[in-house]
Amino acid sequence: TEAQFRAGWNSRNWIVHEFLRSTAEEFRTSAGRLRVLKRLASEKEEIKKTHQLANQILDTYLADYGIAIADPATSADRIWTHLNAPLLSDEN
């Protein structure tokens, strides 16, 4: 479990912080672009596996402690709306 989270974290960081900088030269050739796209697909798959694992753990946790996933989601939506309410001038 920890290894999967670490792999997902590393993949996420590569995409967000290193992707453009580390692949710019490779994009100059079709072979380089293919290598980059294959790596990007692989990194995204790693993130997807980690996301699925996190959801399984979260589902188990929520089942054990008796709250529904909708509860924190609704709360997060409420907070988002409050923090991002349109300004009066934006409505016109």
mmCIF file of C-alpha atoms in Angstrom:
data_model
loop_
_atom_site.group_PDB
_atom_site.id
_atom_site.type_symbol
_atom_site.label_atom_id
_atom_site.label_comp_id
_atom_site.label_asym_id
_atom_site.label_seq_id
_atom_site.Cartn_x
_atom_site.Cartn_y
_atom_site.Cartn_z
ATOM 1 C CA THR A 1 0.000 0.000 0.000
ATOM 2 C CA GLU A 2 2.694 2.490 0.949
ATOM 3 C CA ALA A 3 4.694 1.582 -2.157
ATOM 4 C CA GLN A 4 1.660 2.238 -4.367
ATOM 5 C CA PHE A 5 1.034 5.619 -2.756
ATOM 6 C CA ARG A 6 4.700 6.528 -3.196
ATOM 7 C CA ALA A 7 4.600 5.456 -6.866
ATOM 8 C CA GLY A 8 1.435 7.459 -7.471
ATOM 9 C CA TRP A 9 2.905 10.492 -5.745
ATOM 10 C CA ASN A 10 6.085 10.266 -7.817
ATOM 11 C CA SER A 11 4.070 9.942 -11.035
ATOM 12 C CA ARG A 12 1.928 12.912 -10.115
ATOM 13 C CA ASN A 13 4.990 15.012 -9.319
ATOM 14 C CA TRP A 14 6.679 14.070 -12.586
ATOM 15 C CA ILE A 15 3.624 15.137 -14.593
ATOM 16 C CA VAL A 16 3.040 18.364 -12.680
ATOM 17 C CA HIS A 17 6.596 19.540 -12.055
ATOM 18 C CA GLU A 18 8.901 17.870 -14.565
ATOM 19 C CA PHE A 19 6.968 16.792 -17.656
ATOM 20 C CA LEU A 20 7.483 19.839 -19.869
ATOM 21 C CA ARG A 21 11.013 20.603 -18.754
ATOM 22 C CA SER A 22 12.258 17.033 -18.985
ATOM 23 C CA THR A 23 10.615 16.159 -22.312
ATOM 24 C CA ALA A 24 10.944 19.328 -24.391
ATOM 25 C CA GLU A 25 13.893 18.038 -26.406
ATOM 26 C CA GLU A 26 12.249 14.684 -27.089
ATOM 27 C CA PHE A 27 9.233 16.375 -28.660
ATOM 28 C CA ARG A 28 11.446 17.434 -31.584
ATOM 29 C CA THR A 29 11.290 13.976 -33.171
ATOM 30 C CA SER A 30 8.445 11.562 -33.810
ATOM 31 C CA ALA A 31 10.325 8.772 -31.982
ATOM 32 C CA GLY A 32 10.853 11.101 -29.017
ATOM 33 C CA ARG A 33 7.201 12.101 -28.963
ATOM 34 C CA LEU A 34 6.215 8.440 -28.960
ATOM 35 C CA ARG A 35 8.520 7.743 -25.981
ATOM 36 C CA VAL A 36 7.101 10.736 -24.115
ATOM 37 C CA LEU A 37 3.507 9.738 -24.795
ATOM 38 C CA LYS A 38 4.186 6.161 -23.658
ATOM 39 C CA ARG A 39 5.749 7.414 -20.431
ATOM 40 C CA LEU A 40 2.917 9.875 -19.872
ATOM 41 C CA ALA A 41 0.354 7.080 -20.328
ATOM 42 C CA SER A 42 2.294 4.896 -17.896
ATOM 43 C CA GLU A 43 2.525 7.659 -15.284
ATOM 44 C CA LYS A 44 -1.200 8.398 -15.646
ATOM 45 C CA GLU A 45 -1.985 4.682 -15.185
ATOM 46 C CA GLU A 46 0.068 4.681 -11.968
ATOM 47 C CA ILE A 47 -1.943 7.641 -10.698
ATOM 48 C CA LYS A 48 -5.196 5.878 -11.627
ATOM 49 C CA LYS A 49 -4.176 2.746 -9.662
ATOM 50 C CA THR A 50 -3.285 4.904 -6.664
ATOM 51 C CA HIS A 51 -6.587 6.754 -6.924
ATOM 52 C CA GLN A 52 -8.480 3.445 -6.929
ATOM 53 C CA LEU A 53 -6.531 2.227 -3.884
ATOM 54 C CA ALA A 54 -7.214 5.482 -2.038
ATOM 55 C CA ASN A 55 -10.933 5.144 -2.787
ATOM 56 C CA GLN A 56 -10.971 1.552 -1.496
ATOM 57 C CA ILE A 57 -9.284 2.632 1.729
ATOM 58 C CA LEU A 58 -11.620 5.605 2.070
ATOM 59 C CA ASP A 59 -14.692 3.412 1.462
ATOM 60 C CA THR A 60 -13.521 0.961 4.144
ATOM 61 C CA TYR A 61 -12.815 3.790 6.585
ATOM 62 C CA LEU A 62 -16.195 5.391 5.957
ATOM 63 C CA ALA A 63 -17.992 2.062 6.317
ATOM 64 C CA ASP A 64 -16.202 1.385 9.625
ATOM 65 C CA TYR A 65 -16.989 4.805 11.063
ATOM 66 C CA GLY A 66 -20.510 5.109 9.718
ATOM 67 C CA ILE A 67 -20.464 8.248 7.629
ATOM 68 C CA ALA A 68 -21.425 8.326 4.003
ATOM 69 C CA ILE A 69 -19.140 9.582 1.253
ATOM 70 C CA ALA A 70 -21.838 12.113 0.388
ATOM 71 C CA ASP A 71 -21.373 13.835 3.771
ATOM 72 C CA PRO A 72 -17.835 15.151 3.205
ATOM 73 C CA ALA A 73 -18.605 15.760 -0.479
ATOM 74 C CA THR A 74 -21.620 17.893 0.424
ATOM 75 C CA SER A 75 -19.582 19.732 3.024
ATOM 76 C CA ALA A 76 -16.775 20.373 0.528
ATOM 77 C CA ASP A 77 -19.305 21.658 -2.023
ATOM 78 C CA ARG A 78 -20.776 24.016 0.569
ATOM 79 C CA ILE A 79 -17.345 25.364 1.493
ATOM 80 C CA TRP A 80 -16.395 25.768 -2.196
ATOM 81 C CA THR A 81 -19.573 27.725 -2.878
ATOM 82 C CA HIS A 82 -18.981 29.931 0.144
ATOM 83 C CA LEU A 83 -15.355 30.634 -0.779
ATOM 84 C CA ASN A 84 -16.118 31.208 -4.449
ATOM 85 C CA ALA A 85 -19.392 33.107 -4.275
ATOM 86 C CA PRO A 86 -19.825 35.445 -7.249
ATOM 87 C CA LEU A 87 -19.284 39.122 -6.568
ATOM 88 C CA LEU A 88 -22.318 41.351 -7.033
ATOM 89 C CA SER A 89 -20.605 43.014 -10.009
ATOM 90 C CA ASP A 90 -19.995 39.563 -11.606
ATOM 91 C CA GLU A 91 -23.707 38.790 -11.724
ATOM 92 C CA ASN A 92 -24.545 41.706 -14.039
#
